[in-house]
């Protein structure tokens, strides 16, 4: 009897979570289109529902009604499996994300490790998609995907570890609560926050790191041969991941749901929306980097500084120096990062001048 | 940056196009890739071949501008001008000053519109959809003015031997004067977005480098040639029309790479805006077309002779080699299209680069397939 | 305002012709003039040496090939080269004559790289053969296209002839079926436009949006 009740509660939680994730994804798609439209000096969706709010729903229905095509020379089983392998991790990470102190499916004691590990499973799905599509562009895209994801995983994990060292726990809810006493970690680890943002952008394949799935180059990369809801799964995975990583940034660096006056869930959503808007802003304003430039950036710039961040945090923790010293050291590291990037602008030569 | 040769790799033949979001029309590039690096590239053209040269031999002179508009469909006024110039040379016509100034104004406006389209497409290839919107917003403003003048937004059929077809309406000059500061502002917006954007510089610096001598040998022209530092601009080196009276600079690049080709075009927009302002100030009254010329639809007969008339199109030197044996149709009409000659250098430009660079190189050449294939 | 004013440093046509006569004397060229340029005509086999001399001679240095066209004069084929010197700023038209039954011209790709595609196009359109061209395959035409279509003996068909040639006869238009009286009639494009203009809409009648 208890087992049945537990199973029923779990199923309910999962269904509820799935609906929440779907709703978040649809809302994000609409928000991105509106924000991008406004940057482009146009309105974005306006017709379907008030201010286009039902546009995502209409697109979802359209995708469901589309013909399900597969190339005849594709590896059938892998082709059908790949979108699921990409979507499932982006949904599974939400299990461990605490929206507020009480709104969480299951606050795992190793929540942070779980998050990072599960989110990197989508790599397998992308590569499988690219390889099984029997399309050269998909193969190129898949190779780029794998390279990029692996490269940016390491700085991400190092930064996350530094935060865990500060908070003394791997439990996400515990980390937020420790920020309640110490203050948001972005103040103490600005270097880590910056590295996290960049690594997160690359993990989610958002511009400027979206060359594996770029439309104007490899025509969508691994997703090229998918149509209808299978493609929709890739799409939802991208937005789900974007939200998940933004939420993680908020939990790790911005103090989660904490804040005066407003209810915690509102704080959480506001902070996450702010981070997501930064993601959208980057998309609107930046062209994309080439894959070798991207990977050079990860291995030559982000990785050493992630190590530096970890080292500084370790030193401060070991010698029990006050937290503001970590902040100072981290800011110095940030300036050093800026200097390295400035010097590494190997392509920045003086612009040509006018001649008569 | 390159993989070491201890790896054993397989070269992969790949087809870019003819349907591809970044090939600026129907162009097919048959590439052999080694990983990401391009080993060999062979452009295949002809998908848009409409036999304009052959058709022109059977059309009367007043019908040919319809076909010419559709060559470089992005800048239609600039295509009609050399055709009109060739006919004027054979007939020995003098164009009245108002006609010349109107031609200059319309063609420079079209150059601005074409370069804004280039900006949009180039930024879009790089990854920002924003640049597409910004470029086309400015282009739309100019196209509204064109609609006021000729009734068409794109395919005008307006420049005729002797001048322009008819005078501009009264509201054109005030509307243009009101538009110029808006265009300056738009150019500033576009420059703010991409010109100093570090990611774009990283993507295009030292990509697709060609030296001045090689560019001349390949027959490059226009901004692609000037980006390599070669001071060849038909408006200054072989001046035609009223360009000697107008004051503007020739924009030169230094490195001959994709970024310079982009930069030269953006600076040329500023120079063209200067030209339009000066031409507007000097716009005289009077006739817009040589008087006494047989009005359409009467026949226009050219004497025997041949000439090669050329003008500076947004893409380079647009030449028309016209052979007439008397009569109302040309004997031979050869079109020297700048994009055709620029595209010839593509395999040389793409040597040793990556697939992602290939897209940027093609975008920086700014080819329009309509005039490549004719 | 003349359509073409000579830029500074430009030799007059007579001076250029004299210089060319001196340089090309060994090839015995023919001189003529088009409206604005000196024209030099040589026989096809000699055009490669002539072009090389024009390119290398420092007083001429024609380093820019503007255009290369084929022309069909029915009794002969001509290849017309429009040359330009970036150093001295003078222009030249070089013509190479070749008989119709043996249309072979040496290729000038080794002198000007930009002759490549021009020669390919002239070859496929006029049936010329450019000896020494590295890659003389078809450029613009498709497989199964007519041979040498720009020659004068290949006609341009009228539309009716074209349809008959393709086997498509024009069909008789069937009378339009009667629309059911109950269904409201959709406006034609013309009526829609008239209604739009009457209501004050339209593209240029509204204000241009300012930013």
XYZ file of C-alpha atoms in Angstrom, chain A residues 104-228:
125
model
C 11.642 20.772 -5.461
C 11.022 17.285 -6.734
C 13.858 15.698 -4.899
C 16.677 17.568 -3.310
C 19.475 15.134 -3.865
C 22.415 15.229 -1.521
C 24.673 15.149 -4.578
C 22.484 17.513 -6.527
C 25.334 19.417 -8.086
C 27.134 16.335 -9.318
C 23.880 14.903 -10.601
C 23.159 18.073 -12.532
C 26.512 18.236 -14.241
C 26.649 14.543 -14.991
C 23.166 14.219 -16.415
C 23.352 17.334 -18.519
C 26.428 16.047 -20.277
C 24.573 12.942 -21.400
C 22.999 14.889 -24.214
C 26.346 14.751 -26.000
C 25.743 11.123 -26.763
C 22.388 11.894 -28.249
C 23.730 14.635 -30.516
C 26.540 12.510 -31.830
C 24.162 9.641 -32.413
C 21.817 11.944 -34.276
C 24.564 13.268 -36.471
C 26.032 9.915 -37.266
C 22.811 8.075 -37.917
C 21.442 10.694 -40.267
C 23.731 9.591 -43.113
C 24.239 13.231 -44.009
C 27.674 14.780 -44.236
C 26.587 18.074 -42.780
C 25.070 16.267 -39.817
C 28.326 14.426 -39.337
C 30.318 17.634 -39.331
C 27.870 19.143 -36.906
C 28.013 16.109 -34.643
C 31.808 16.150 -34.564
C 31.782 19.824 -33.689
C 29.149 19.211 -31.025
C 31.124 16.544 -29.283
C 34.317 18.580 -29.351
C 32.630 21.650 -27.977
C 30.712 19.919 -25.226
C 33.737 18.050 -23.975
C 35.909 21.147 -24.077
C 33.569 23.288 -22.043
C 32.594 20.638 -19.563
C 35.869 20.909 -17.704
C 35.906 24.614 -16.880
C 32.287 24.269 -15.879
C 32.975 21.451 -13.459
C 35.962 23.254 -11.975
C 33.951 26.376 -11.281
C 31.115 24.370 -9.837
C 33.588 22.626 -7.577
C 34.910 25.943 -6.318
C 31.414 26.999 -5.379
C 30.874 23.699 -3.634
C 34.075 24.318 -1.679
C 32.808 27.682 -0.564
C 29.443 26.351 0.453
C 30.791 23.156 1.910
C 28.112 20.996 0.353
C 27.072 19.479 -2.948
C 23.422 19.852 -2.155
C 21.788 22.628 -4.148
C 19.375 23.710 -1.506
C 22.165 23.754 1.042
C 24.283 25.922 -1.239
C 21.540 28.499 -1.524
C 21.031 28.515 2.189
C 24.706 29.016 2.830
C 24.516 32.039 0.545
C 21.853 33.329 2.884
C 24.542 33.795 5.497
C 27.557 34.594 3.358
C 25.906 36.608 0.659
C 25.554 35.703 -3.026
C 28.680 33.950 -4.270
C 28.966 36.196 -7.262
C 30.382 38.781 -4.891
C 33.079 36.435 -3.677
C 33.834 34.673 -6.929
C 33.240 37.042 -9.821
C 35.812 35.165 -11.890
C 33.981 31.923 -11.352
C 30.678 33.501 -12.252
C 32.018 34.794 -15.541
C 33.597 31.472 -16.454
C 30.378 29.731 -15.575
C 28.321 31.984 -17.823
C 30.585 31.376 -20.792
C 30.825 27.655 -20.232
C 27.073 27.471 -19.812
C 26.511 29.277 -23.110
C 28.735 26.756 -24.796
C 27.063 23.813 -23.125
C 23.680 24.904 -24.319
C 24.881 25.764 -27.869
C 23.730 29.310 -27.691
C 25.373 32.044 -29.686
C 28.211 32.918 -29.863
C 28.979 29.230 -29.355
C 26.355 27.766 -31.614
C 28.434 26.792 -34.599
C 27.649 23.065 -34.362
C 23.997 23.776 -34.870
C 24.318 26.867 -36.976
C 21.766 27.237 -39.679
C 23.818 29.243 -42.078
C 26.765 26.901 -42.024
C 25.949 23.303 -41.422
C 22.274 23.794 -41.883
C 21.391 22.779 -38.378
C 24.085 20.262 -37.648
C 22.898 16.994 -36.145
C 19.269 18.061 -36.338
C 19.261 18.478 -40.087
C 17.343 15.372 -41.085
C 14.739 15.523 -38.372
C 11.275 16.888 -38.925
C 8.144 17.274 -36.917
